[in-house]
Coordinates of C-alpha atoms and ligand atoms in Angstrom, one line a residue:
X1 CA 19.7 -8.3 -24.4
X2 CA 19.4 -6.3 -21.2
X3 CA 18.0 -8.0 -18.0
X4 CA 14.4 -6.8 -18.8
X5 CA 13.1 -7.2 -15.5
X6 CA 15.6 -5.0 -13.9
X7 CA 14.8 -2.0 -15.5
X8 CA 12.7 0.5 -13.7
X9 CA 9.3 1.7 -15.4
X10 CA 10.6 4.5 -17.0
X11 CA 13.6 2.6 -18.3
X12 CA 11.2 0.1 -19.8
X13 CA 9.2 3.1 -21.1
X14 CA 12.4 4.5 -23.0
X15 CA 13.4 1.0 -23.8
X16 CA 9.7 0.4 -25.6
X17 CA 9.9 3.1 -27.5
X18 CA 13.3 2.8 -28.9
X19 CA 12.6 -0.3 -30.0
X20 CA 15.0 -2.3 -28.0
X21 CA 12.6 -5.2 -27.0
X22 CA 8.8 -5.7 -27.2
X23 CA 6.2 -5.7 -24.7
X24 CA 5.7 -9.3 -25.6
X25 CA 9.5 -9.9 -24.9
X26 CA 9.3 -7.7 -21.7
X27 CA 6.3 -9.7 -20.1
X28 CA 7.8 -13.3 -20.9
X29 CA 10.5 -11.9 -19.1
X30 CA 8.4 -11.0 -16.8
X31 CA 6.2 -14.3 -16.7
X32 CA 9.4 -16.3 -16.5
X33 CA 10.3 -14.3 -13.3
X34 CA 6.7 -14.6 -11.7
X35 CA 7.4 -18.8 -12.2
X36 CA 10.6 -18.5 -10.5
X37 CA 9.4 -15.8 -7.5
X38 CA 6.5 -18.6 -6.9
X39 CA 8.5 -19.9 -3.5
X40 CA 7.4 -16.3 -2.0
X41 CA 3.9 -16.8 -2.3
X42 CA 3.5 -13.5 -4.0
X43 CA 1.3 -14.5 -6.4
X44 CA -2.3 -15.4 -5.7
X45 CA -3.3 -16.1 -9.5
X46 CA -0.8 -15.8 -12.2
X47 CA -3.0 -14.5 -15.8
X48 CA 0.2 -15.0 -18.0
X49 CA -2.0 -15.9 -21.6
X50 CA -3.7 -12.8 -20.7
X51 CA -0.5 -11.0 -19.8
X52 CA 0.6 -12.3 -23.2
X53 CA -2.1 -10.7 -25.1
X54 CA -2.5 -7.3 -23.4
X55 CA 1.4 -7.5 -24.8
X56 CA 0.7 -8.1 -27.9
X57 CA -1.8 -5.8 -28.1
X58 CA 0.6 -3.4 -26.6
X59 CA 2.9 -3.9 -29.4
X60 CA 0.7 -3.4 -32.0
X61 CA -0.9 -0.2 -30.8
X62 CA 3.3 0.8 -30.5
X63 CA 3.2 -0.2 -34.3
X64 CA 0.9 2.2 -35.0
X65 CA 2.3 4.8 -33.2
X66 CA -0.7 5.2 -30.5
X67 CA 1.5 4.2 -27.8
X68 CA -0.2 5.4 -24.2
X69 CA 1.1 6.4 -20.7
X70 CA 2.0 2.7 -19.4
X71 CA 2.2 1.0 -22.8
X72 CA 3.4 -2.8 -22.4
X73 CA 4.1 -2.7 -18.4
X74 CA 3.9 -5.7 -16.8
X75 CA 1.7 -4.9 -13.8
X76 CA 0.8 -7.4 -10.0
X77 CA -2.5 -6.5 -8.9
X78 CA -3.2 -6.2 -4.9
X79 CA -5.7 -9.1 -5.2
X80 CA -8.5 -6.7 -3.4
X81 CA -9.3 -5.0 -6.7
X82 CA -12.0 -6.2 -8.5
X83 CA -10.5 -7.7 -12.2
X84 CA -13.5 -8.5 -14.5
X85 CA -13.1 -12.2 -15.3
X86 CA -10.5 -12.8 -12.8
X87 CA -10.9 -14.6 -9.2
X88 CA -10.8 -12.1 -6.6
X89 CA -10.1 -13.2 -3.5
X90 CA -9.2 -10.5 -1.2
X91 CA -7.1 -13.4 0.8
X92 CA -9.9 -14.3 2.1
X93 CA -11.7 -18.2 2.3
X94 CA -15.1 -16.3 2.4
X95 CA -14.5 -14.8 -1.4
X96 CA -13.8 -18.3 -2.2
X97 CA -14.7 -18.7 -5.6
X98 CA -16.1 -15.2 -6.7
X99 CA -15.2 -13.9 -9.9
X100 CA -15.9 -10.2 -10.6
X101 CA -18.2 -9.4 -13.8
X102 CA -16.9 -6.0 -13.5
X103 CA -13.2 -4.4 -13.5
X104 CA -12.2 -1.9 -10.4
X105 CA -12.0 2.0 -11.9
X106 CA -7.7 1.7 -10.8
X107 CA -7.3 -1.1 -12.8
X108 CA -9.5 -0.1 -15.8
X109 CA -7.4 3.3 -15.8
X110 CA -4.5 1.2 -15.7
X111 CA -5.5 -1.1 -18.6
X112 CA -6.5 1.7 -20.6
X113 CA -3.4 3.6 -20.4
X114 CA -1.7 0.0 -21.9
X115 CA -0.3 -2.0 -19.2
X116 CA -0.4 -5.5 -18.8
X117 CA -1.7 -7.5 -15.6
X118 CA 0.8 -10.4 -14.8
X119 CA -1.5 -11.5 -12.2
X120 CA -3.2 -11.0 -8.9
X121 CA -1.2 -10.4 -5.5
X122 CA -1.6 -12.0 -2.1
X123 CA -2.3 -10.1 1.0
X124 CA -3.5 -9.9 4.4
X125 CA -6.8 -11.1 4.7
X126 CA -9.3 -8.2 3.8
X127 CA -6.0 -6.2 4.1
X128 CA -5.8 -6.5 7.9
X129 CA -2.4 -6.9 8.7
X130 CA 0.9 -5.6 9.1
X131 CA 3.2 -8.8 7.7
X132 CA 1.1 -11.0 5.3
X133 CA 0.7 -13.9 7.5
X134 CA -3.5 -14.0 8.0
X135 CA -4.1 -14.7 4.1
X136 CA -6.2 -17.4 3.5
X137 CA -3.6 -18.3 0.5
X138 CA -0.2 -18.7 2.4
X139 CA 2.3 -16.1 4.1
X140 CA 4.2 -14.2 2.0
X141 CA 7.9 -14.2 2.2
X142 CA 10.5 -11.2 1.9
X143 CA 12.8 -11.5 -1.0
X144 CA 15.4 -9.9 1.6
X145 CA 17.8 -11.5 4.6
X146 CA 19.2 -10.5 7.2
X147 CA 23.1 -10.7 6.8
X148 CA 24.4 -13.7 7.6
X149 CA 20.9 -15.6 8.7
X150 CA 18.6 -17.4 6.3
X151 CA 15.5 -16.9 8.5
X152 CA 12.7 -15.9 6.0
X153 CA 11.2 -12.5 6.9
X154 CA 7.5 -10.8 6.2
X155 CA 7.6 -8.6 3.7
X156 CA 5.5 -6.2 5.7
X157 CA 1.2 -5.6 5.0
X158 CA -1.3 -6.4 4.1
X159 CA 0.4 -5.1 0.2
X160 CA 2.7 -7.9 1.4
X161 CA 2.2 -10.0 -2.1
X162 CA 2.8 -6.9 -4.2
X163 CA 5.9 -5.2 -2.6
X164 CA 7.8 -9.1 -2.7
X165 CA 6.5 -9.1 -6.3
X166 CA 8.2 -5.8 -7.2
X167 CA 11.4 -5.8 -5.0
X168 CA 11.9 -9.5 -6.2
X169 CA 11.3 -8.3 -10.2
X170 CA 8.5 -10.7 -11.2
X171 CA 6.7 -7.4 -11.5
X172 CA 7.4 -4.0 -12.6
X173 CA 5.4 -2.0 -10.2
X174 CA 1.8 -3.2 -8.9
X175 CA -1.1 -1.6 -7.1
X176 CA -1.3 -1.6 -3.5
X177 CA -4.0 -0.2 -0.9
X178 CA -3.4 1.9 2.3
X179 CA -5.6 2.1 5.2
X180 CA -3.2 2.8 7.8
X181 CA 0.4 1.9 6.2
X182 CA -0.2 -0.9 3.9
X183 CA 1.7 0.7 1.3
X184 CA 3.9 2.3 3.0
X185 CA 5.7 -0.2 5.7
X186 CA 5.7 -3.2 3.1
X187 CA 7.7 -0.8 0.7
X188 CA 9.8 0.0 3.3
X189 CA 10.5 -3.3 4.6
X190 CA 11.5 -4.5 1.2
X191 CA 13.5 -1.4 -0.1
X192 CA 10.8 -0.2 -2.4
X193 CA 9.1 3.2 -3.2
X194 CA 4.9 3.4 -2.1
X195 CA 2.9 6.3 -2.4
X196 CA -0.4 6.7 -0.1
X197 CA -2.3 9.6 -1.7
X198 CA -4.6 11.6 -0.6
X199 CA -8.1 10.4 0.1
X200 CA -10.1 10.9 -2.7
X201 CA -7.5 11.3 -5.0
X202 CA -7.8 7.8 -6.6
X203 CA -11.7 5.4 -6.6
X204 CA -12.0 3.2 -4.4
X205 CA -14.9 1.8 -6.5
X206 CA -14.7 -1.8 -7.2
X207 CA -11.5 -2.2 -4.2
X208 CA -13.2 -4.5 -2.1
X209 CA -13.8 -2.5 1.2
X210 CA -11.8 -2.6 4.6
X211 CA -12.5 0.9 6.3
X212 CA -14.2 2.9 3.8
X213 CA -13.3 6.5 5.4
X214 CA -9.6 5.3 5.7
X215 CA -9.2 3.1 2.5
X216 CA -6.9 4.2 -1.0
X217 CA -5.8 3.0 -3.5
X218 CA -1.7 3.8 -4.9
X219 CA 1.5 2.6 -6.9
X220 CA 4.3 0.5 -5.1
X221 CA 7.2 0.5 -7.5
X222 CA 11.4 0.6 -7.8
X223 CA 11.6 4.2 -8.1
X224 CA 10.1 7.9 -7.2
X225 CA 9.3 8.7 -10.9
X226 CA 7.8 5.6 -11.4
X227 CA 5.4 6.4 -8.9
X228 CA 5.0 9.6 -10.5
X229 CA 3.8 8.2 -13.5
X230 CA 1.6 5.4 -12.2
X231 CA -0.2 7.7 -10.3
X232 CA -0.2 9.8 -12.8
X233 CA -2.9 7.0 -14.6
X234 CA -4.4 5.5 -11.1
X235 CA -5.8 9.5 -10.3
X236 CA -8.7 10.7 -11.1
X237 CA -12.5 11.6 -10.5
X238 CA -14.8 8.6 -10.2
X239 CA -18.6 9.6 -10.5
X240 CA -18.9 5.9 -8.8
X241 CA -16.9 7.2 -5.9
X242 CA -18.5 9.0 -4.0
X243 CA -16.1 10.4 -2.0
X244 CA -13.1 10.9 -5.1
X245 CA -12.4 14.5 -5.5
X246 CA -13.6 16.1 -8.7
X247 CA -10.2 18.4 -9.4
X248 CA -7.3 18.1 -11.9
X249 CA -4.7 15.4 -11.6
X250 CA -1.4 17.4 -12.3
X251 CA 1.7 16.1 -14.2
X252 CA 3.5 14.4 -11.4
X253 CA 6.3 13.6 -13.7
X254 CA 7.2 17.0 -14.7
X255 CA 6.8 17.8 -11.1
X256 CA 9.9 16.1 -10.3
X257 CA 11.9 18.2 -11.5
X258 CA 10.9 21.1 -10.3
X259 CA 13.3 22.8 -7.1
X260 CA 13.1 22.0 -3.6
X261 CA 15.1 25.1 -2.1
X262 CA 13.2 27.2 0.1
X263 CA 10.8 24.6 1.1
X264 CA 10.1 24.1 5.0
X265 CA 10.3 20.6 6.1
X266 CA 8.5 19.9 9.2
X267 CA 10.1 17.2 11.8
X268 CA 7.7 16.3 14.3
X269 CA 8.8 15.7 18.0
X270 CA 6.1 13.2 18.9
X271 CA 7.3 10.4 16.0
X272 CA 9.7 8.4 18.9
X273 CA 8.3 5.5 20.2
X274 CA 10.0 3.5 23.0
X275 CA 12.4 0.6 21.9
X276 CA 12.6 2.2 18.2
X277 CA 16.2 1.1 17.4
X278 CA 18.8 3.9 17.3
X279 CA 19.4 3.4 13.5
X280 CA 16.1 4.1 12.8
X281 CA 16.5 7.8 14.4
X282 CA 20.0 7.7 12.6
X283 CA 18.1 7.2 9.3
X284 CA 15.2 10.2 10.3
X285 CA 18.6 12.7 11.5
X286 CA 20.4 11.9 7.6
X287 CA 17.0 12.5 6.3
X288 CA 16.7 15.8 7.1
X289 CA 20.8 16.3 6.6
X290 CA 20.3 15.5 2.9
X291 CA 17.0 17.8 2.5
X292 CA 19.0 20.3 4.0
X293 CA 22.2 20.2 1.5
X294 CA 18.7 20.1 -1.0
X295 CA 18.0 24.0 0.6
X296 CA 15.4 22.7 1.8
X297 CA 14.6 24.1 5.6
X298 CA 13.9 22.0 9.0
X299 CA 11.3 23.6 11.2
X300 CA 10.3 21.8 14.1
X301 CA 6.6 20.7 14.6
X302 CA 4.3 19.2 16.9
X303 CA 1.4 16.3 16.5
X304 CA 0.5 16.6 19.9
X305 CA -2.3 13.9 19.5
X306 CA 0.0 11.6 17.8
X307 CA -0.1 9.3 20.4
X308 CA -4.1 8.7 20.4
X309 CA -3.7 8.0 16.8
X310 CA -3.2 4.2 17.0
X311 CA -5.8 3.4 19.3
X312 CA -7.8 5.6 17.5
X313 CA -7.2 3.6 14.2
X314 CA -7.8 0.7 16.0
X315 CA -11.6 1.3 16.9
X316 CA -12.6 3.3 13.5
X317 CA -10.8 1.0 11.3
X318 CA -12.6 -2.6 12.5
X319 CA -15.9 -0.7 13.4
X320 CA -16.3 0.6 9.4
X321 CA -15.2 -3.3 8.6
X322 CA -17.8 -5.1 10.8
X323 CA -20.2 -3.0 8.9
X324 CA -18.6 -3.2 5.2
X325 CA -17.9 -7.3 5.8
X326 CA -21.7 -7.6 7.4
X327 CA -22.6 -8.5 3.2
X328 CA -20.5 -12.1 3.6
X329 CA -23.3 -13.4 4.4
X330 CA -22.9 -16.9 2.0
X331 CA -25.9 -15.8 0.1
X332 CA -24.4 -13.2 -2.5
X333 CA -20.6 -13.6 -2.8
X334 CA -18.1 -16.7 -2.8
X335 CA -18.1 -19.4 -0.1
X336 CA -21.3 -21.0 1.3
X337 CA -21.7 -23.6 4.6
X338 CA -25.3 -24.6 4.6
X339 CA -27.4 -24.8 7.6
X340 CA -30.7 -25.5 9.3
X341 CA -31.7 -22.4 9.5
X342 CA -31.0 -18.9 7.6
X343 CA -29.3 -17.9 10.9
X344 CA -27.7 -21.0 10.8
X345 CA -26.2 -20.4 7.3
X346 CA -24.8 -17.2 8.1
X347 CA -23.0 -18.7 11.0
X348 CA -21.9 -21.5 9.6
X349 CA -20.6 -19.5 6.6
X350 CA -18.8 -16.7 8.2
X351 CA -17.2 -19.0 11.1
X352 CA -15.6 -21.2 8.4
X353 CA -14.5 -18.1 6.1
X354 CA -13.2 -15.6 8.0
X355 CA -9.7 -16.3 9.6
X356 CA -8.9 -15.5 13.3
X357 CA -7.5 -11.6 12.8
X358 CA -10.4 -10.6 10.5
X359 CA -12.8 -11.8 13.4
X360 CA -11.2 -10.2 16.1
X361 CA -11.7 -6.9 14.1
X362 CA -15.6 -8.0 13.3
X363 CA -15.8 -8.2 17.6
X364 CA -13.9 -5.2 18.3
X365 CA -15.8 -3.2 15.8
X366 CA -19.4 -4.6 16.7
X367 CA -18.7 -3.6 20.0
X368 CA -17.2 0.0 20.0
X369 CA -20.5 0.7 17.2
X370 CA -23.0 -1.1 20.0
X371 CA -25.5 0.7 21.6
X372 CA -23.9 1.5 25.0
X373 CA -20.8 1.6 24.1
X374 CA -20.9 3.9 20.9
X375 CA -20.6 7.3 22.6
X376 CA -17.2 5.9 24.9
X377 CA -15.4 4.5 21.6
X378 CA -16.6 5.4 18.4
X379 CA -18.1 8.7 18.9
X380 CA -15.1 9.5 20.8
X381 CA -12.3 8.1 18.3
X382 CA -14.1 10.1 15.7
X383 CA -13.6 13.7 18.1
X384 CA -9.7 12.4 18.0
X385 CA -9.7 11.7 14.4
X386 CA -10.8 15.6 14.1
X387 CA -8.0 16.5 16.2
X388 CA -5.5 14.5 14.5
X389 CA -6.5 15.9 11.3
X390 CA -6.3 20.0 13.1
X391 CA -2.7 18.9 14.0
X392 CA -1.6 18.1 10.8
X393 CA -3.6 21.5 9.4
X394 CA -1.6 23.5 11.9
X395 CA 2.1 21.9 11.4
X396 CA 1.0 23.0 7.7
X397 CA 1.3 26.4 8.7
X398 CA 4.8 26.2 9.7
X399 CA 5.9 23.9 6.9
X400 CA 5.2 22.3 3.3
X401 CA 6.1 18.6 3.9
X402 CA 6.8 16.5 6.9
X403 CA 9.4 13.8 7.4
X404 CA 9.4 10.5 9.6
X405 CA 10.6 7.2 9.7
X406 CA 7.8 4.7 7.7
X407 CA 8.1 2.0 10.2
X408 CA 9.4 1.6 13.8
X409 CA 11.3 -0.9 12.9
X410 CA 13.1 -3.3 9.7
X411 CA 11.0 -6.4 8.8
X412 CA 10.7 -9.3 10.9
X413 CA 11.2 -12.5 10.9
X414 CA 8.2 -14.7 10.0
X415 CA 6.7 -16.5 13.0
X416 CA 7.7 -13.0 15.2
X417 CA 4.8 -11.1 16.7
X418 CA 2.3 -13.5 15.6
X419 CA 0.7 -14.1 18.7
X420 CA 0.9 -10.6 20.0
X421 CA -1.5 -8.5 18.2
X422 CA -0.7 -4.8 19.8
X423 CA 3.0 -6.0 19.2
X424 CA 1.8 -6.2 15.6
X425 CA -0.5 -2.9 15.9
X426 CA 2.2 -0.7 16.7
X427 CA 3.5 -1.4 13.6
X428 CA 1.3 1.2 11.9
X429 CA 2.7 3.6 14.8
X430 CA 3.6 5.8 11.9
X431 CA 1.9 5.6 9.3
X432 CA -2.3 5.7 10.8
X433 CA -2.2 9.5 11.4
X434 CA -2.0 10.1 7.4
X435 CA -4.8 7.9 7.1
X436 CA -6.7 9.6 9.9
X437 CA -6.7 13.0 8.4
X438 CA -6.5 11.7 4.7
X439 CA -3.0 13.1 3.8
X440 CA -0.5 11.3 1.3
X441 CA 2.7 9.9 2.5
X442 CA 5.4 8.3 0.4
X443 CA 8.1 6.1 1.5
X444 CA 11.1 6.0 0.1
X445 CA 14.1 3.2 0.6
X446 CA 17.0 5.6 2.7
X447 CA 19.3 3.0 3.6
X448 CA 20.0 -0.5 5.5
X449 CA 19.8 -1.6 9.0
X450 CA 23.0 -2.9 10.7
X451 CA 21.7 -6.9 9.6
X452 CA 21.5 -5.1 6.3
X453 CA 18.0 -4.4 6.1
X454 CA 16.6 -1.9 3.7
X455 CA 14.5 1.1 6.5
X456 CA 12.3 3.5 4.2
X457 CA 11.8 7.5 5.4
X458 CA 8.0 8.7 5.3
X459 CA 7.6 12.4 3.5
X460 CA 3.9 13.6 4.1
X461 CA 2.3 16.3 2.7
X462 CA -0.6 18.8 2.5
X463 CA -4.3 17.1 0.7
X464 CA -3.9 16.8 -2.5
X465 CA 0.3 17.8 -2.6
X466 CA 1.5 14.7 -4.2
X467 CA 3.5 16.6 -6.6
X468 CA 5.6 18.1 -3.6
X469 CA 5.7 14.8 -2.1
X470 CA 7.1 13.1 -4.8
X471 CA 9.4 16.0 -5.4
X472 CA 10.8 15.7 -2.0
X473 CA 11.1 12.0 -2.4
X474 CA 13.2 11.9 -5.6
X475 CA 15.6 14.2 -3.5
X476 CA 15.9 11.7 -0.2
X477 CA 16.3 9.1 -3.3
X478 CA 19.2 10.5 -5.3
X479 CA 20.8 10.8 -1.9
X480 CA 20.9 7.4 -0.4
X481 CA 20.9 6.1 -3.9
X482 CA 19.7 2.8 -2.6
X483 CA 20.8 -0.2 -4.7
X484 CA 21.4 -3.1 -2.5
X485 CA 19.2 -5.6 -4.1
X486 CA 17.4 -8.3 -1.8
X487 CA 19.2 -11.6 -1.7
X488 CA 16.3 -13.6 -3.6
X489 CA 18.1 -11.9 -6.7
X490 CA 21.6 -12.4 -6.1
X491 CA 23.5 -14.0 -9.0
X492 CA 21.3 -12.5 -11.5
Ligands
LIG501 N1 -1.7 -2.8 9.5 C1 -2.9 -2.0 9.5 C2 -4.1 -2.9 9.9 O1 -3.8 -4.0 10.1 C3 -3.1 -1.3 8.2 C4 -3.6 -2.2 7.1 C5 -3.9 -1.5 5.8 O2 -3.4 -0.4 5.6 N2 -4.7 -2.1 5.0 O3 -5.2 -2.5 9.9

């Protein structure tokens, strides 16, 4: 038989419905490949008996010919989404122990449209992070290394759990979240495909909350049409979101193959940071080659407030979590340290179940929201956020999409930047503004570093464009036709 757990979604798809194998042969694949991955720490739980039976389920609804979208897929889920029945940790000491009675809206979608959940991926801690290593559960490590040096490297974050899962094949695709790149710069970092849609476009209800206004939901998976079709099931109005958009999710599929030619691609000046390794602008400058032989057109553009967008992140994004993790409080959800007092408990609990990154957020963002200090940060961040967003409304005039490198940089090694947290904030460099004005970005794997590292290119678009996106992304993927698979997965 084929090697099952190379093949890419819609492979699998094809492979399902010709009969070839069964989803119950497709997920003990798949279970067999989780077991072997465990050395990355990918995995926070592992459901295989229930991945079994959702396969077997699978099969029989294939029997009877009622086969839907994402019949039999074996899926990771970012272990911030609420799974009914299912610990849910959010990497986090402080969840310790809960276990949702309800299922997020994502994952229902997902479940509904017949896949399978494999299991539950680690993360950053509350999804703070930018290389998986403040989880309460472990670093995760890269399936990838550099030529010729066996250091292990991050696999970027805080989706760190669920793009090692997927580039290392112990799952087909899996659910991620993006609040200011977590999607984006772990599937770049591990030669991957992650799609950041719009805000609103997918519920966030029942995704345990970071930064409510910046927070969504999205598919990380091994190729462009893949993430056409997962988002294809994750989309959708939520009358429990408030904020999801009520308007039609398009095929994203049969988008694909529509034409680029004539589109305007809009390269913006401002995306250079200082240090950013020449091969990383080498990458950007064969982008926009290759969407030029596509007929597509490059226009410059400016972002002139691109450079406030960081520090802009950084006092929005911990002041909405100081507020969202204010309910840890020991007495409704997971961990519990008693004390003298009801103060007392809330002290003890909190100091023993939040890690060290997740409280320097708490401080940041308890301070910018103080009374005194409001107007100078928060009030002011949320003028720039405004501005940000106006930027990205104007470049739209000139152009359809925009293109930029995902990440400053290839990943790290593990135990780099650890004790520098700007070091690790400038990270997002690239990927906060799309956040900030609550446009989709996709990155796409474009090619490898000199120590043969896989770098990813960023294609934004207009609210709501994910069609365009994606159909600019399967352009930038047919021509780097990226295949170097990580090391983890040599000999098979
Ligand atoms: N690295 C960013 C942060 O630490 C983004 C995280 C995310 O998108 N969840 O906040």
């Amino acid at each position: 038989m084929t090697d099952l757990t190379g093949l890419t979604m819609a492979a699998a798809l094809d492979g399902l419905a010709k009969k070839d194998f069964s989803s119950a042969e497709l997920t003990a694949a798949y279970v067999t490949a989780m077991e072997k991955a465990r050395p990355l720490n990918a995995y926070i739980t592992e459901t295989p008996d229930q991945a079994l039976a959702m396969a077997k389920a699978s099969d029989a609804r294939r029997a009877k010919g009622e086969s839907r979208a994402m019949d039999g897929l074996p899926l990771g889920i970012k272990d911030l989404y609420c799974t009914k029945g299912v610990q849910t940790t959010a990497g986090s000491h402080i969840l310790g122990g809960f276990t949702p009675t309800y299922e997020s809206t994502v994952t229902q979608k997902l479940w509904d449209a017949g896949a399978v959940m494999l299991g539950k991926l680690n993360l950053d801690e509350f999804a703070m992070g930018s290389a998986n290593i403040t989880s309460y559960y472990g670093t995760v490590e890269s399936p990838w290394r550099k030529a010729g040096d066996n250091r292990p490297l991050v696999p970027g974050g805080s989706s760190g759990g669920s793009a090692a899962a997927v580039a290392a094949h112990a799952a087909i695709a899996a659910t991620g979240t993006d609040t200011g790149g977590s999607i984006r710069q772990p599937a770049s970092f591990t030669g991957i495909v992650g799609l950041k849609p719009t805000y609103g476009r997918c519920s966030r209800w029942g995704i345990v909350a970071f930064a409510s206004s910046l927070d969504q939901a999205g598919p990380m998976t091994r190729s462009v049409t893949d993430a056409a079709i997962m988002m294809g099931v994750m989309a959708g109005y939520d009358a429990k979101d408030s904020t999801s958009v009520d308007i039609a999710v398009p095929d994203y599929r049969a988008a694909l193959d529509g034409s680029v030619k004539g589109l305007r691609v809009g390269i913006p000046k401002e995306y250079r940071v200082d240090g950013m390794p020449a091969e990383i602008e080498r990458q950007w400058q064969q982008g926009i080659a290759w969407l030029k032989e596509a007929g597509m057109e490059p226009v410059e553009v400016s972002l002139p407030h691109t450079k406030h967008a960081l520090p802009t992140y950084y006092i929005i994004a911990p002041a909405e979590a100081s507020s969202n993790l204010a309910r840890y409080d020991g007495v409704r959800y997971g961990l519990r340290v008693e004390g003298d007092s009801l103060d007392k408990l809330y002290e003890n609990t909190r100091a023993a179940g939040f890690g060290a990154e997740v409280k320097r957020r708490v401080l940041i963002g308890t301070y910018v929201l103080s009374a005194g200090y409001y107007d100078a940060y928060y009030l002011k961040a949320q003028k720039i956020r405004t501005l940000i967003a106006d930027d990205f409304k104007k470049a739209y005039q000139q152009c359809d999409v925009i293109l930029t490198p995902t990440s400053p940089s290839a990943a790290f090694a593990l135990g780099e930047k650890m004790d520098d947290p700007v070091a690790m904030y400038m990270q997002d460099v690239f990927t906060v503004p799309a956040n900030l004005a609550g446009i989709p970005g996709l990155s796409v794997p474009s090619g490898l570093s000199s120590d043969g590292l896989p770098l990813g290119l960023q294609v934004l678009g207009k609210a709501f464009d994910e069609e365009t996106v994606l159909k600019v992304g399967r352009v930038i993927e047919k021509a780097a036709a990226f295949s170097t698979k990580p090391s983890f997965l040599a000999g098979e």
